[in-house]
CSV table of C-alpha atoms in Angstrom, one decimal:
chain,number,residue,atom,x,y,z
A,1,VAL,CA,45.5,6.3,26.7
A,2,SER,CA,48.8,6.6,25.3
A,3,THR,CA,47.4,4.4,22.0
A,4,GLN,CA,49.6,2.3,19.7
A,5,SER,CA,48.6,4.0,16.6
A,6,THR,CA,46.5,6.7,16.7
A,7,GLY,CA,44.9,6.4,20.6
A,8,MET,CA,43.1,9.1,22.9
A,9,ASP,CA,46.2,10.9,24.3
A,10,MET,CA,49.0,12.3,21.5
A,11,MET,CA,51.2,13.0,23.5
A,12,GLU,CA,54.6,11.1,23.3
A,13,ASP,CA,57.9,10.8,26.0
A,14,SER,CA,59.9,13.2,23.0
A,15,ASP,CA,57.3,15.7,23.0
A,16,LEU,CA,58.1,16.7,26.8
A,17,GLU,CA,60.4,19.4,26.5
A,18,GLU,CA,58.2,21.2,23.7
A,19,LYS,CA,55.4,20.8,26.1
A,20,GLY,CA,56.6,22.2,29.5
A,21,ASP,CA,58.2,21.0,32.1
A,22,THR,CA,56.5,19.7,36.2
A,23,LYS,CA,57.7,21.0,38.5
A,24,GLN,CA,57.8,18.9,41.7
A,25,MET,CA,56.4,20.5,44.5
A,26,PHE,CA,57.6,18.5,47.2
A,27,ASP,CA,55.5,17.8,50.6
A,28,ASP,CA,56.1,16.5,54.0
A,29,GLU,CA,52.7,15.7,54.7
A,30,VAL,CA,52.0,14.2,51.8
A,31,MET,CA,54.9,11.9,51.7
A,32,LYS,CA,54.3,10.5,55.4
A,33,MET,CA,50.7,9.7,53.5
A,34,MET,CA,52.0,8.0,50.8
A,35,GLU,CA,53.7,5.7,53.7
A,36,GLU,CA,50.7,5.0,54.9
A,37,VAL,CA,49.0,3.8,52.4
A,38,MET,CA,52.1,1.8,50.6
A,39,ASN,CA,52.4,-1.9,51.7
A,40,ASP,CA,54.9,-1.9,54.4
A,41,ALA,CA,56.5,-4.9,52.8
A,42,VAL,CA,56.7,-2.8,49.3
A,43,ILE,CA,58.5,0.0,51.9
A,44,ASN,CA,60.6,-2.3,53.4
A,45,SER,CA,62.2,-4.1,50.8
A,46,GLN,CA,64.8,-1.4,49.5
A,47,PRO,CA,66.8,1.3,50.9
A,48,ARG,CA,64.7,4.7,51.2
A,49,ASP,CA,65.5,7.9,48.0
A,50,GLU,CA,65.0,10.6,51.0
A,51,THR,CA,65.6,12.6,46.8
A,52,MET,CA,62.5,10.8,45.7
A,53,PRO,CA,59.3,10.9,47.5
A,54,PHE,CA,57.1,8.2,47.5
A,55,MET,CA,54.4,10.8,46.4
A,56,ALA,CA,54.5,14.8,45.3
A,57,ARG,CA,52.4,17.6,44.0
A,58,TYR,CA,52.9,18.8,40.5
A,59,GLU,CA,52.1,22.2,39.3
A,60,CYS,CA,52.4,23.3,35.2
A,61,ASP,CA,54.8,26.0,34.0
A,62,GLU,CA,52.4,29.1,32.6
A,63,GLY,CA,50.5,28.4,29.6
A,64,TYR,CA,50.6,24.8,30.0
A,65,VAL,CA,47.4,22.8,31.4
A,66,MET,CA,47.6,19.5,33.3
A,67,MET,CA,46.6,16.2,32.6
A,68,LYS,CA,46.0,14.4,36.0
A,69,THR,CA,46.1,11.3,37.6
A,70,MET,CA,43.4,9.7,39.6
A,71,ARG,CA,44.8,11.5,42.8
A,72,GLY,CA,44.4,15.0,40.5
A,73,GLU,CA,47.9,16.9,40.8
A,74,MET,CA,49.5,14.2,42.6
A,75,GLY,CA,52.0,11.5,40.9
A,76,TRP,CA,53.7,8.7,42.8
A,77,CYS,CA,56.7,5.6,42.7
A,78,ARG,CA,55.3,2.2,42.6
A,79,GLY,CA,57.4,-0.8,44.3
A,80,ASP,CA,58.5,-1.8,40.4
A,81,GLY,CA,60.2,1.6,40.3
A,82,SER,CA,57.9,2.7,37.7
A,83,MET,CA,55.9,5.9,38.0
A,84,GLU,CA,52.4,7.5,37.5
A,85,LEU,CA,53.1,11.3,36.5
A,86,PRO,CA,50.4,14.0,35.9
A,87,ARG,CA,51.6,15.4,32.2
A,88,CYS,CA,51.8,19.1,31.1
A,89,VAL,CA,50.7,19.6,27.9
A,90,PRO,CA,49.7,22.9,25.4
A,91,GLU,CA,45.4,23.3,25.7
A,92,GLU,CA,45.7,22.2,21.8
A,93,ASP,CA,47.1,19.2,22.8
A,94,TRP,CA,45.5,18.4,26.0
A,95,SER,CA,42.4,15.6,26.0
A,96,GLU,CA,39.9,14.0,28.3
A,97,VAL,CA,38.0,10.5,27.7
A,98,LYS,CA,34.9,10.2,29.3
A,99,PHE,CA,33.1,7.3,30.3
A,100,LYS,CA,29.5,6.3,30.9
A,101,LEU,CA,28.0,2.8,31.6
A,102,VAL,CA,24.4,1.8,30.0
A,103,MET,CA,22.4,-1.0,30.5
A,104,GLY,CA,23.1,-1.2,34.5
A,105,ASP,CA,20.0,-2.4,35.7
A,106,THR,CA,19.3,-5.0,32.5
A,107,MET,CA,22.8,-6.7,33.4
A,108,LYS,CA,21.3,-6.7,37.0
A,109,MET,CA,24.1,-4.4,38.6
A,110,VAL,CA,22.4,-1.6,40.1
A,111,ASP,CA,22.5,-0.8,43.6
A,112,LYS,CA,19.6,-0.2,46.2
A,113,ASN,CA,20.0,3.5,45.7
A,114,GLY,CA,19.5,3.2,42.2
A,115,ASN,CA,23.2,4.2,41.3
A,116,SER,CA,25.0,1.7,38.8
A,117,PHE,CA,28.1,-0.1,40.0
A,118,GLY,CA,28.9,-1.8,36.5
A,119,GLY,CA,27.4,-1.7,32.3
A,120,ILE,CA,28.4,-1.6,29.0
A,121,VAL,CA,30.9,1.0,28.4
A,122,GLN,CA,30.2,3.9,26.0
A,123,ALA,CA,33.5,6.8,25.7
A,124,MET,CA,33.9,10.1,24.3
A,125,GLN,CA,37.1,11.8,24.7
A,126,VAL,CA,37.2,15.9,24.5
A,127,ASP,CA,39.7,18.8,24.2
A,128,TRP,CA,40.0,21.4,26.2
A,129,ASN,CA,36.8,23.0,25.2
A,130,GLY,CA,34.9,19.6,25.7
A,131,ASN,CA,33.8,18.8,22.8
A,132,SER,CA,34.5,15.3,21.2
A,133,MET,CA,37.2,14.7,19.7
A,134,PHE,CA,36.3,12.0,16.5
A,135,THR,CA,32.8,11.8,15.9
A,136,GLU,CA,29.9,13.9,15.9
A,137,GLU,CA,27.2,11.3,17.2
A,138,SER,CA,30.2,11.6,20.9
A,139,TRP,CA,29.7,8.1,22.5
A,140,GLU,CA,31.4,5.3,21.3
A,141,TYR,CA,31.0,1.4,21.7
A,142,ALA,CA,34.4,-0.3,22.2
A,143,CYS,CA,34.9,-3.6,21.3
A,144,ASN,CA,37.1,-5.8,24.3
A,145,ASP,CA,39.7,-7.8,22.3
A,146,GLY,CA,42.9,-7.6,24.2
A,147,PHE,CA,40.9,-5.8,27.0
A,148,ASN,CA,42.1,-6.4,30.6
A,149,ASP,CA,41.0,-5.8,33.8
A,150,ASN,CA,43.2,-2.9,34.5
A,151,ALA,CA,41.7,-0.9,31.8
A,152,ALA,CA,38.0,-1.9,33.6
A,153,GLY,CA,39.4,-0.3,36.8
A,154,ALA,CA,40.9,3.5,34.5
A,155,ILE,CA,36.7,3.0,33.2
A,156,CYS,CA,35.7,2.3,36.8
A,157,ARG,CA,37.4,4.8,38.4
A,158,THR,CA,36.1,8.1,36.3
A,159,GLN,CA,32.7,6.6,38.1
A,160,GLY,CA,33.7,6.8,41.6
A,161,TYR,CA,34.6,3.4,42.2
A,162,ARG,CA,38.5,2.3,43.1
A,163,HIS,CA,38.6,-1.3,40.9
A,164,GLY,CA,37.7,-2.7,37.8
A,165,MET,CA,36.5,-6.3,36.1
A,166,LYS,CA,35.8,-7.1,32.4
A,167,VAL,CA,32.4,-8.9,32.2
A,168,GLU,CA,30.6,-10.4,30.0
A,169,VAL,CA,27.0,-8.9,28.3
A,170,PRO,CA,23.7,-11.1,29.2
A,171,LYS,CA,21.7,-11.7,26.5
A,172,LYS,CA,19.1,-9.5,27.7
A,173,ALA,CA,21.1,-6.9,27.3
A,174,LEU,CA,23.0,-8.0,24.7
A,175,LYS,CA,19.3,-7.9,22.7
A,176,SER,CA,18.3,-4.6,24.3
A,177,LEU,CA,21.5,-3.0,23.1
A,178,LEU,CA,21.3,-4.5,18.9
A,179,GLN,CA,17.9,-2.9,19.2
A,180,MET,CA,19.3,0.4,19.5
A,181,ALA,CA,22.1,-0.2,17.4
A,182,GLY,CA,19.3,-1.4,15.0
A,183,ALA,CA,21.9,-4.7,14.6
A,184,GLN,CA,19.5,-7.9,13.6
A,185,SER,CA,22.4,-10.6,15.3
A,186,THR,CA,24.7,-10.8,17.7
A,187,ASP,CA,27.5,-10.7,15.2
A,188,ALA,CA,26.5,-8.3,13.5
A,189,MET,CA,28.8,-5.6,13.1
A,190,MET,CA,29.0,-2.6,15.6
A,191,PRO,CA,30.0,1.0,15.1
A,192,PHE,CA,32.8,0.5,17.8
A,193,GLY,CA,35.7,3.3,18.1
A,194,TRP,CA,38.0,1.7,20.1
A,195,THR,CA,39.3,-1.4,20.7
A,196,GLU,CA,42.7,-2.8,22.1
A,197,PHE,CA,42.3,-1.3,25.5
A,198,ALA,CA,44.8,-2.3,28.1
A,199,CYS,CA,46.3,-1.0,31.2
A,200,GLU,CA,49.5,-2.4,32.9
A,201,TYR,CA,48.1,-0.7,36.5
A,202,ASP,CA,45.2,-1.2,39.1
A,203,ASP,CA,45.8,2.8,39.3
A,204,SER,CA,45.7,4.6,36.4
A,205,LEU,CA,43.2,6.3,34.1
A,206,ALA,CA,42.7,6.2,30.6
A,207,ASN,CA,44.8,9.0,29.8
A,208,SER,CA,48.1,7.0,31.8
A,209,GLU,CA,51.4,6.9,29.1
A,210,HIS,CA,50.8,3.2,30.9
A,211,CYS,CA,47.6,2.8,29.1
A,212,LEU,CA,47.1,1.4,25.3
A,213,ALA,CA,44.3,1.6,22.8
A,214,THR,CA,43.6,1.7,19.4
A,215,ARG,CA,41.1,3.3,17.1
A,216,TYR,CA,39.0,1.1,15.6
A,217,ASP,CA,38.7,1.7,12.5
A,218,GLU,CA,43.0,2.2,12.4
A,219,ALA,CA,42.7,-1.3,13.7
A,220,SER,CA,40.8,-2.7,10.8
A,221,GLU,CA,42.8,-0.9,8.2
A,222,LYS,CA,45.8,-2.3,9.5
A,223,HIS,CA,44.9,-6.0,10.4
A,224,GLY,CA,41.5,-6.5,8.2
A,225,MET,CA,39.1,-9.0,9.3
A,226,LYS,CA,41.5,-10.1,12.2
A,227,ALA,CA,40.3,-6.6,14.0
A,228,ALA,CA,36.5,-7.4,13.4
A,229,CYS,CA,34.1,-7.4,16.6
A,230,PHE,CA,30.9,-8.0,17.2
A,231,ALA,CA,27.8,-7.3,18.5
A,232,PHE,CA,29.5,-9.5,21.3
A,233,ASP,CA,32.3,-8.3,21.6
A,234,VAL,CA,31.2,-5.2,23.0
A,235,MET,CA,33.0,-3.8,26.5
A,236,ALA,CA,31.3,-4.4,29.5
A,237,VAL,CA,32.5,-3.2,33.0
A,238,LYS,CA,32.1,-4.1,37.0
A,239,CYS,CA,32.9,-2.2,39.5
A,240,PHE,CA,34.3,-2.1,43.7
A,241,ASN,CA,36.4,-1.2,45.8
A,242,ASN,CA,37.6,-3.9,47.8
A,243,ALA,CA,39.2,-6.8,45.4
A,244,ASP,CA,41.0,-8.3,47.9
A,245,PHE,CA,39.4,-11.4,49.5
A,246,GLN,CA,37.3,-9.7,52.7
A,247,VAL,CA,35.5,-11.2,55.5
A,248,HIS,CA,33.2,-8.9,57.7
A,249,VAL,CA,32.2,-10.3,61.1
A,250,ASP,CA,29.1,-9.6,63.2
A,251,VAL,CA,28.4,-11.5,66.7
A,252,SER,CA,25.2,-12.0,68.7
A,253,PHE,CA,24.0,-14.6,71.2
A,254,THR,CA,21.6,-15.6,73.3
A,255,MET,CA,21.4,-17.7,76.4
A,256,ARG,CA,21.7,-20.5,74.7
A,257,LYS,CA,23.2,-20.1,71.3
A,258,LEU,CA,26.3,-18.4,69.9
A,259,THR,CA,26.2,-16.8,66.5
A,260,CYS,CA,29.3,-15.6,64.4
A,261,SER,CA,27.6,-14.2,61.0
A,262,ALA,CA,30.2,-14.1,59.1
A,263,LYS,CA,30.0,-12.7,55.3
A,264,ALA,CA,32.9,-13.1,52.6
A,265,LEU,CA,33.9,-11.0,50.1
A,266,LYS,CA,36.1,-10.9,47.1
A,267,LYS,CA,35.7,-8.3,44.0
A,268,ASP,CA,31.8,-7.0,46.1
A,269,MET,CA,31.2,-10.7,45.0
A,270,THR,CA,30.1,-13.2,47.8
A,271,VAL,CA,32.1,-16.1,48.9
A,272,ASP,CA,30.2,-19.1,50.1
A,273,LEU,CA,32.4,-20.0,52.9
A,274,SER,CA,31.5,-23.7,53.1
A,275,ASN,CA,33.7,-24.7,50.6
A,276,MET,CA,36.8,-23.3,52.6
A,277,LYS,CA,38.4,-25.4,55.0
A,278,LEU,CA,37.8,-22.8,58.4
A,279,ASP,CA,37.8,-23.1,62.0
A,280,VAL,CA,36.1,-21.0,64.2
A,281,THR,CA,37.1,-20.3,67.8
A,282,PHE,CA,34.4,-18.6,70.0
A,283,LYS,CA,35.7,-16.9,73.0
A,284,ILE,CA,34.3,-14.9,76.2
A,285,ASP,CA,35.6,-12.2,77.4
A,286,GLY,CA,39.4,-13.1,75.5
A,287,GLU,CA,39.1,-17.0,76.9
A,288,PRO,CA,38.3,-19.8,74.6
A,289,ILE,CA,35.8,-22.0,75.6
A,290,GLU,CA,34.8,-25.5,74.2
A,291,THR,CA,30.9,-25.7,72.4
A,292,ASP,CA,28.6,-28.1,71.2
A,293,GLN,CA,29.6,-28.8,67.4
A,294,ILE,CA,29.8,-25.1,65.5
A,295,SER,CA,27.4,-25.4,62.0
A,296,TYR,CA,27.7,-23.6,59.1
A,297,LYS,CA,24.3,-22.0,56.8
A,298,LYS,CA,25.1,-19.2,54.0
A,299,ARG,CA,22.9,-16.7,55.6
A,300,ARG,CA,23.6,-17.5,59.4
A,301,GLY,CA,26.8,-17.8,59.5
A,302,TYR,CA,28.8,-19.9,62.6
A,303,THR,CA,26.3,-21.1,65.2
A,304,ALA,CA,26.6,-22.9,68.5
A,305,LYS,CA,25.1,-24.0,71.0
A,306,TYR,CA,26.3,-22.6,74.3
A,307,SER,CA,24.4,-22.4,77.9
A,308,LEU,CA,24.9,-18.4,79.0
A,309,LYS,CA,22.7,-18.7,82.6
A,310,LYS,CA,25.0,-19.1,84.8
A,311,ARG,CA,27.9,-16.9,83.2
A,312,GLU,CA,28.8,-13.7,84.1
A,313,PHE,CA,30.6,-11.7,81.3
A,314,GLU,CA,31.0,-8.8,79.0
A,315,CYS,CA,31.0,-9.7,76.0
A,316,ILE,CA,31.2,-12.4,73.4
A,317,SER,CA,33.7,-12.9,70.1
A,318,CYS,CA,34.7,-15.5,67.9
A,319,GLU,CA,37.6,-15.7,65.3
A,320,ILE,CA,37.6,-17.6,61.7
A,321,HIS,CA,41.0,-19.4,61.5
A,322,ALA,CA,42.5,-20.4,58.4
A,323,GLY,CA,45.5,-22.9,59.8
A,324,ASP,CA,47.3,-20.6,62.0
A,325,MET,CA,46.0,-17.4,60.5
A,326,VAL,CA,43.4,-15.3,61.6
A,327,ILE,CA,41.5,-14.1,58.6
A,328,ALA,CA,38.4,-11.8,61.2
A,329,GLU,CA,37.1,-12.2,64.3
A,330,GLY,CA,34.5,-10.0,65.9
A,331,GLU,CA,33.1,-9.3,68.8
A,332,LYS,CA,29.7,-7.9,71.0
A,333,CYS,CA,29.5,-6.4,74.1
A,334,ARG,CA,26.2,-6.0,76.8
């Protein structure tokens, strides 16, 4: 994180020449990959400049080490003209922010395989040798003042997820946290290390120039009690891979009933489709059919009575429409 006062990354723009050049390694295969992942609207919104690829691999001059992006040695251009680039610094200026999530089980953020996808955030900034830079206790809590979802994503990307969102800590988890910290109430002072952590984009790591954070003691010194954080202000996140609204469809049928089982998710949270004005069309071998009234139940999805006894067919399919737009479809064949 490039910080407002002391911060997680101490490098300033004016220091770039002193800290070594990054060599841009153009790669046609990488450029092709980037074009495939970029949104078509972004790619077509402005003329293509062949001298500036969408993505390139970088390497550092001898004697310098790299502060990497979420794609390692890769840097890229965004649709708004901004860039996310790795940076080269001497070993003594290199740092990395490590995160871990605790109390995920108490917050009911553990999947069926026992993997945590959320929890209370603990942070530790280490130097090139892996030593904590600010405290002998190593791991520190962070205050959620100024915290945003893009910064939550930066934390979650260190845990193997693509995105994240800030969440409030449930009372049960907060009570356990207070016991660990030796505090007596939710308005007790906590030993915070960081505050005001925010990122401008949702594709960064904490050491990005597009992320900011402040050491808690410096914020307190500068702003006094206005910067005070309490136990209920502790930073927590939920991590997920799909940020967009998505609908997954499974089709099944008997001789008397057709089922279009639809599961809608956004940020890995289930969305009840009954609250949306959607239309469902069943098809046999690609041709729409007229069925009895289609009903919806959250667990089963959309069902309709229809006799298949006298029909010869190969496949049953369904489409879910929002107005004229098909938002999901599925098919099952014999």
